[in-house]
PDB file of C-alpha atoms in Angstrom:
ATOM      1  CA  ARG L  13      -2.219  -6.060 -29.187  1.00  0.00           C
ATOM      2  CA  THR L  14      -4.740  -4.252 -27.023  1.00  0.00           C
ATOM      3  CA  GLN L  15      -8.403  -5.042 -26.800  1.00  0.00           C
ATOM      4  CA  PRO L  16     -10.997  -2.272 -26.784  1.00  0.00           C
ATOM      5  CA  LEU L  17     -12.709  -1.681 -23.462  1.00  0.00           C
ATOM      6  CA  SER L  18     -16.150  -3.147 -22.958  1.00  0.00           C
ATOM      7  CA  PRO L  19     -18.978  -0.637 -22.436  1.00  0.00           C
ATOM      8  CA  LEU L  20     -18.956  -1.499 -18.719  1.00  0.00           C
ATOM      9  CA  ASP L  21     -15.204  -0.954 -18.465  1.00  0.00           C
ATOM     10  CA  GLU L  22     -15.579   2.378 -20.274  1.00  0.00           C
ATOM     11  CA  LEU L  23     -18.205   3.427 -17.728  1.00  0.00           C
ATOM     12  CA  LEU L  24     -16.042   2.305 -14.804  1.00  0.00           C
ATOM     13  CA  ALA L  25     -13.071   4.182 -16.250  1.00  0.00           C
ATOM     14  CA  ALA L  26     -15.098   7.380 -16.702  1.00  0.00           C
ATOM     15  CA  CYS L  27     -16.363   7.198 -13.134  1.00  0.00           C
ATOM     16  CA  GLY L  28     -12.938   6.334 -11.757  1.00  0.00           C
ATOM     17  CA  ARG L  29     -11.335   9.347 -13.402  1.00  0.00           C
ATOM     18  CA  GLY L  30     -14.212  11.581 -12.279  1.00  0.00           C
ATOM     19  CA  ASP L  31     -15.588  12.397 -15.725  1.00  0.00           C
ATOM     20  CA  ALA L  32     -19.271  12.994 -14.965  1.00  0.00           C
ATOM     21  CA  ASP L  33     -20.114  14.029 -18.538  1.00  0.00           C
ATOM     22  CA  ALA L  34     -18.683  10.813 -19.993  1.00  0.00           C
ATOM     23  CA  ALA L  35     -20.314   8.744 -17.238  1.00  0.00           C
ATOM     24  CA  ARG L  36     -23.697  10.309 -18.012  1.00  0.00           C
ATOM     25  CA  ARG L  37     -23.205   9.655 -21.740  1.00  0.00           C
ATOM     26  CA  LEU L  38     -21.989   6.060 -21.334  1.00  0.00           C
ATOM     27  CA  THR L  39     -24.440   4.790 -18.733  1.00  0.00           C
ATOM     28  CA  SER L  40     -27.558   2.711 -19.140  1.00  0.00           C
ATOM     29  CA  ALA L  41     -29.787   0.739 -16.822  1.00  0.00           C
ATOM     30  CA  ALA L  42     -28.404  -2.446 -18.381  1.00  0.00           C
ATOM     31  CA  LEU L  43     -24.804  -1.463 -17.591  1.00  0.00           C
ATOM     32  CA  ILE L  44     -25.658  -0.488 -14.028  1.00  0.00           C
ATOM     33  CA  ALA L  45     -27.309  -3.897 -13.636  1.00  0.00           C
ATOM     34  CA  GLU L  46     -24.031  -5.522 -14.770  1.00  0.00           C
ATOM     35  CA  LEU L  47     -21.966  -3.939 -11.989  1.00  0.00           C
ATOM     36  CA  SER L  48     -20.308  -6.546  -9.789  1.00  0.00           C
ATOM     37  CA  GLN L  49     -20.412  -6.199  -6.014  1.00  0.00           C
ATOM     38  CA  THR L  50     -16.822  -4.939  -6.161  1.00  0.00           C
ATOM     39  CA  ASP L  51     -17.708  -2.412  -8.886  1.00  0.00           C
ATOM     40  CA  ARG L  52     -20.623  -1.178  -6.804  1.00  0.00           C
ATOM     41  CA  LEU L  53     -18.234  -0.263  -3.967  1.00  0.00           C
ATOM     42  CA  LEU L  54     -16.618   2.422  -6.130  1.00  0.00           C
ATOM     43  CA  LEU L  55     -19.112   5.029  -4.912  1.00  0.00           C
ATOM     44  CA  CYS L  56     -18.616   4.315  -1.186  1.00  0.00           C
ATOM     45  CA  ASP L  57     -14.850   4.021  -1.590  1.00  0.00           C
ATOM     46  CA  ALA L  58     -14.676   7.334  -3.458  1.00  0.00           C
ATOM     47  CA  ALA L  59     -16.857   9.018  -0.830  1.00  0.00           C
ATOM     48  CA  ALA L  60     -14.740   7.618   2.013  1.00  0.00           C
ATOM     49  CA  SER L  61     -11.574   8.870   0.286  1.00  0.00           C
ATOM     50  CA  ASP L  62     -13.147  12.286  -0.402  1.00  0.00           C
ATOM     51  CA  ARG L  63     -12.714  11.865  -4.166  1.00  0.00           C
ATOM     52  CA  VAL L  64     -15.399  14.394  -5.065  1.00  0.00           C
ATOM     53  CA  ALA L  65     -15.214  14.083  -8.862  1.00  0.00           C
ATOM     54  CA  THR L  66     -15.532  10.289  -8.736  1.00  0.00           C
ATOM     55  CA  VAL L  67     -18.588  10.543  -6.478  1.00  0.00           C
ATOM     56  CA  GLU L  68     -20.132  13.077  -8.866  1.00  0.00           C
ATOM     57  CA  ALA L  69     -19.464  10.798 -11.848  1.00  0.00           C
ATOM     58  CA  CYS L  70     -20.958   7.753 -10.115  1.00  0.00           C
ATOM     59  CA  VAL L  71     -24.088   9.715  -9.206  1.00  0.00           C
ATOM     60  CA  ALA L  72     -24.320  11.036 -12.778  1.00  0.00           C
ATOM     61  CA  ALA L  73     -24.112   7.444 -14.060  1.00  0.00           C
ATOM     62  CA  GLY L  74     -26.959   6.315 -11.805  1.00  0.00           C
ATOM     63  CA  TRP L  75     -24.892   4.219  -9.407  1.00  0.00           C
ATOM     64  CA  PRO L  76     -26.839   2.500  -6.620  1.00  0.00           C
ATOM     65  CA  VAL L  77     -26.599   5.014  -3.753  1.00  0.00           C
ATOM     66  CA  GLY L  78     -27.818   2.693  -1.009  1.00  0.00           C
ATOM     67  CA  ASP L  79     -24.971   0.192  -1.084  1.00  0.00           C
ATOM     68  CA  LEU L  80     -23.167  -0.350   2.208  1.00  0.00           C
ATOM     69  CA  ASP L  81     -19.437  -0.584   2.741  1.00  0.00           C
ATOM     70  CA  GLY L  82     -17.731  -2.868   5.252  1.00  0.00           C
ATOM     71  CA  MET L  83     -18.803  -0.625   8.151  1.00  0.00           C
ATOM     72  CA  GLY L  84     -22.404  -0.643   7.001  1.00  0.00           C
ATOM     73  CA  ALA L  85     -22.117   2.989   5.910  1.00  0.00           C
ATOM     74  CA  THR L  86     -23.416   4.491   2.686  1.00  0.00           C
ATOM     75  CA  ALA L  87     -21.733   7.067   0.474  1.00  0.00           C
ATOM     76  CA  MET L  88     -23.990   9.613   2.215  1.00  0.00           C
ATOM     77  CA  HIS L  89     -22.348   8.855   5.570  1.00  0.00           C
ATOM     78  CA  HIS L  90     -18.912   9.547   4.120  1.00  0.00           C
ATOM     79  CA  VAL L  91     -19.716  12.729   2.217  1.00  0.00           C
ATOM     80  CA  ALA L  92     -21.502  14.083   5.298  1.00  0.00           C
ATOM     81  CA  MET L  93     -18.417  13.399   7.416  1.00  0.00           C
ATOM     82  CA  HIS L  94     -16.300  15.383   4.939  1.00  0.00           C
ATOM     83  CA  GLY L  95     -18.768  18.299   4.895  1.00  0.00           C
ATOM     84  CA  ARG L  96     -19.541  17.976   1.172  1.00  0.00           C
ATOM     85  CA  VAL L  97     -22.934  19.673   0.942  1.00  0.00           C
ATOM     86  CA  GLU L  98     -23.141  19.532  -2.866  1.00  0.00           C
ATOM     87  CA  LEU L  99     -22.579  15.773  -2.757  1.00  0.00           C
ATOM     88  CA  VAL L 100     -25.135  15.422   0.035  1.00  0.00           C
ATOM     89  CA  ARG L 101     -27.641  17.214  -2.205  1.00  0.00           C
ATOM     90  CA  ALA L 102     -26.696  15.082  -5.216  1.00  0.00           C
ATOM     91  CA  LEU L 103     -27.084  11.854  -3.233  1.00  0.00           C
ATOM     92  CA  LEU L 104     -30.423  13.044  -1.848  1.00  0.00           C
ATOM     93  CA  GLY L 105     -31.538  13.758  -5.395  1.00  0.00           C
ATOM     94  CA  ALA L 106     -30.493  10.225  -6.361  1.00  0.00           C
ATOM     95  CA  GLY L 107     -32.639   8.756  -3.598  1.00  0.00           C
ATOM     96  CA  SER L 108     -30.123   8.157  -0.808  1.00  0.00           C
ATOM     97  CA  ASP L 109     -31.749   7.042   2.454  1.00  0.00           C
ATOM     98  CA  VAL L 110     -30.615   9.354   5.257  1.00  0.00           C
ATOM     99  CA  THR L 111     -32.035   7.149   8.011  1.00  0.00           C
ATOM    100  CA  ILE L 112     -29.590   4.254   7.569  1.00  0.00           C
ATOM    101  CA  ARG L 113     -27.438   3.688  10.632  1.00  0.00           C
ATOM    102  CA  ASP L 114     -23.989   2.262  10.124  1.00  0.00           C
ATOM    103  CA  LYS L 115     -23.229  -0.984  11.940  1.00  0.00           C
ATOM    104  CA  GLU L 116     -20.077   0.239  13.663  1.00  0.00           C
ATOM    105  CA  HIS L 117     -21.318   3.444  15.337  1.00  0.00           C
ATOM    106  CA  ASN L 118     -25.111   3.071  14.926  1.00  0.00           C
ATOM    107  CA  ALA L 119     -25.201   6.568  13.467  1.00  0.00           C
ATOM    108  CA  THR L 120     -27.056   8.167  10.566  1.00  0.00           C
ATOM    109  CA  PRO L 121     -25.287  10.434   8.070  1.00  0.00           C
ATOM    110  CA  LEU L 122     -26.294  13.369  10.272  1.00  0.00           C
ATOM    111  CA  GLY L 123     -24.349  11.841  13.154  1.00  0.00           C
ATOM    112  CA  TRP L 124     -21.366  11.389  10.858  1.00  0.00           C
ATOM    113  CA  ALA L 125     -21.605  15.063   9.843  1.00  0.00           C
ATOM    114  CA  VAL L 126     -21.506  16.166  13.483  1.00  0.00           C
ATOM    115  CA  PHE L 127     -18.530  13.863  14.118  1.00  0.00           C
ATOM    116  CA  GLY L 128     -16.840  15.194  10.998  1.00  0.00           C
ATOM    117  CA  ALA L 129     -17.312  18.790  12.076  1.00  0.00           C
ATOM    118  CA  ASP L 130     -15.626  18.024  15.408  1.00  0.00           C
ATOM    119  CA  HIS L 131     -12.926  15.560  14.360  1.00  0.00           C
ATOM    120  CA  VAL L 132     -12.322  15.729  10.587  1.00  0.00           C
ATOM    121  CA  ALA L 133     -12.898  19.443  10.044  1.00  0.00           C
ATOM    122  CA  ALA L 134     -12.151  19.443   6.326  1.00  0.00           C
ATOM    123  CA  PRO L 135     -11.036  23.014   5.616  1.00  0.00           C
ATOM    124  CA  ASP L 136     -13.354  23.286   2.623  1.00  0.00           C
ATOM    125  CA  GLY L 137     -16.216  21.349   4.211  1.00  0.00           C
ATOM    126  CA  ASP L 138     -19.485  23.123   4.976  1.00  0.00           C
ATOM    127  CA  TYR L 139     -20.720  21.206   7.979  1.00  0.00           C
ATOM    128  CA  VAL L 140     -23.464  23.663   8.917  1.00  0.00           C
ATOM    129  CA  ALA L 141     -24.968  23.357   5.432  1.00  0.00           C
ATOM    130  CA  VAL L 142     -24.663  19.546   5.552  1.00  0.00           C
ATOM    131  CA  VAL L 143     -26.435  19.361   8.920  1.00  0.00           C
ATOM    132  CA  ASN L 144     -29.141  21.751   7.725  1.00  0.00           C
ATOM    133  CA  THR L 145     -29.607  19.850   4.454  1.00  0.00           C
ATOM    134  CA  LEU L 146     -29.881  16.493   6.223  1.00  0.00           C
ATOM    135  CA  SER L 147     -32.224  17.960   8.842  1.00  0.00           C
ATOM    136  CA  ASP L 148     -34.389  19.439   6.090  1.00  0.00           C
ATOM    137  CA  ALA L 149     -34.478  15.981   4.496  1.00  0.00           C
ATOM    138  CA  GLY L 150     -36.425  14.764   7.500  1.00  0.00           C
ATOM    139  CA  LEU L 151     -33.890  13.840  10.140  1.00  0.00           C
ATOM    140  CA  PRO L 152     -34.179  15.273  13.625  1.00  0.00           C
ATOM    141  CA  PRO L 153     -31.013  16.862  15.006  1.00  0.00           C
ATOM    142  CA  PRO L 154     -28.693  14.464  16.846  1.00  0.00           C
ATOM    143  CA  ASP L 155     -29.069  13.959  20.586  1.00  0.00           C
ATOM    144  CA  THR L 156     -26.180  15.898  22.099  1.00  0.00           C
ATOM    145  CA  ARG L 157     -26.869  15.081  25.728  1.00  0.00           C
ATOM    146  CA  ASN L 158     -23.942  13.710  27.695  1.00  0.00           C
ATOM    147  CA  ALA L 159     -23.955  10.203  29.143  1.00  0.00           C
ATOM    148  CA  ALA L 160     -25.702  11.400  32.310  1.00  0.00           C
ATOM    149  CA  GLY L 161     -28.571  12.745  30.225  1.00  0.00           C
ATOM    150  CA  SER L 162     -28.271  16.378  31.278  1.00  0.00           C
ATOM    151  CA  ARG L 163     -27.821  19.289  28.922  1.00  0.00           C
TER     152      ARG L 163
END
């Protein structure tokens, strides 16, 4: 005999399958407060794996956007690296801090976007728009000088 899902499990399922409408309908501040540390990683994990619909559903549900993954990166770092400008805008709208530097590379999401443009180059990524959006959000452009300091 199966048990019905708890409201929290229903929310997690909606986010996991990328159903933003259901996530928006099912969420509440009380449910978000019940998320375990593991549950809270869903947003960063989805962003790192470029699972766009899951990121959208988590944002729609009001997921905490400032949580850090094991590298000290936020979801914003990951979506910037994949060139996902709509997700960058959604995370900005949800209050994501674009000044956080990850602990592995000491880089902001803008730095991850520049790296992504050079080394990930997602075919459907819009890296120019991501860089412009992050710059407009108050970040200066990355320092592109070489190690000797000359341009």
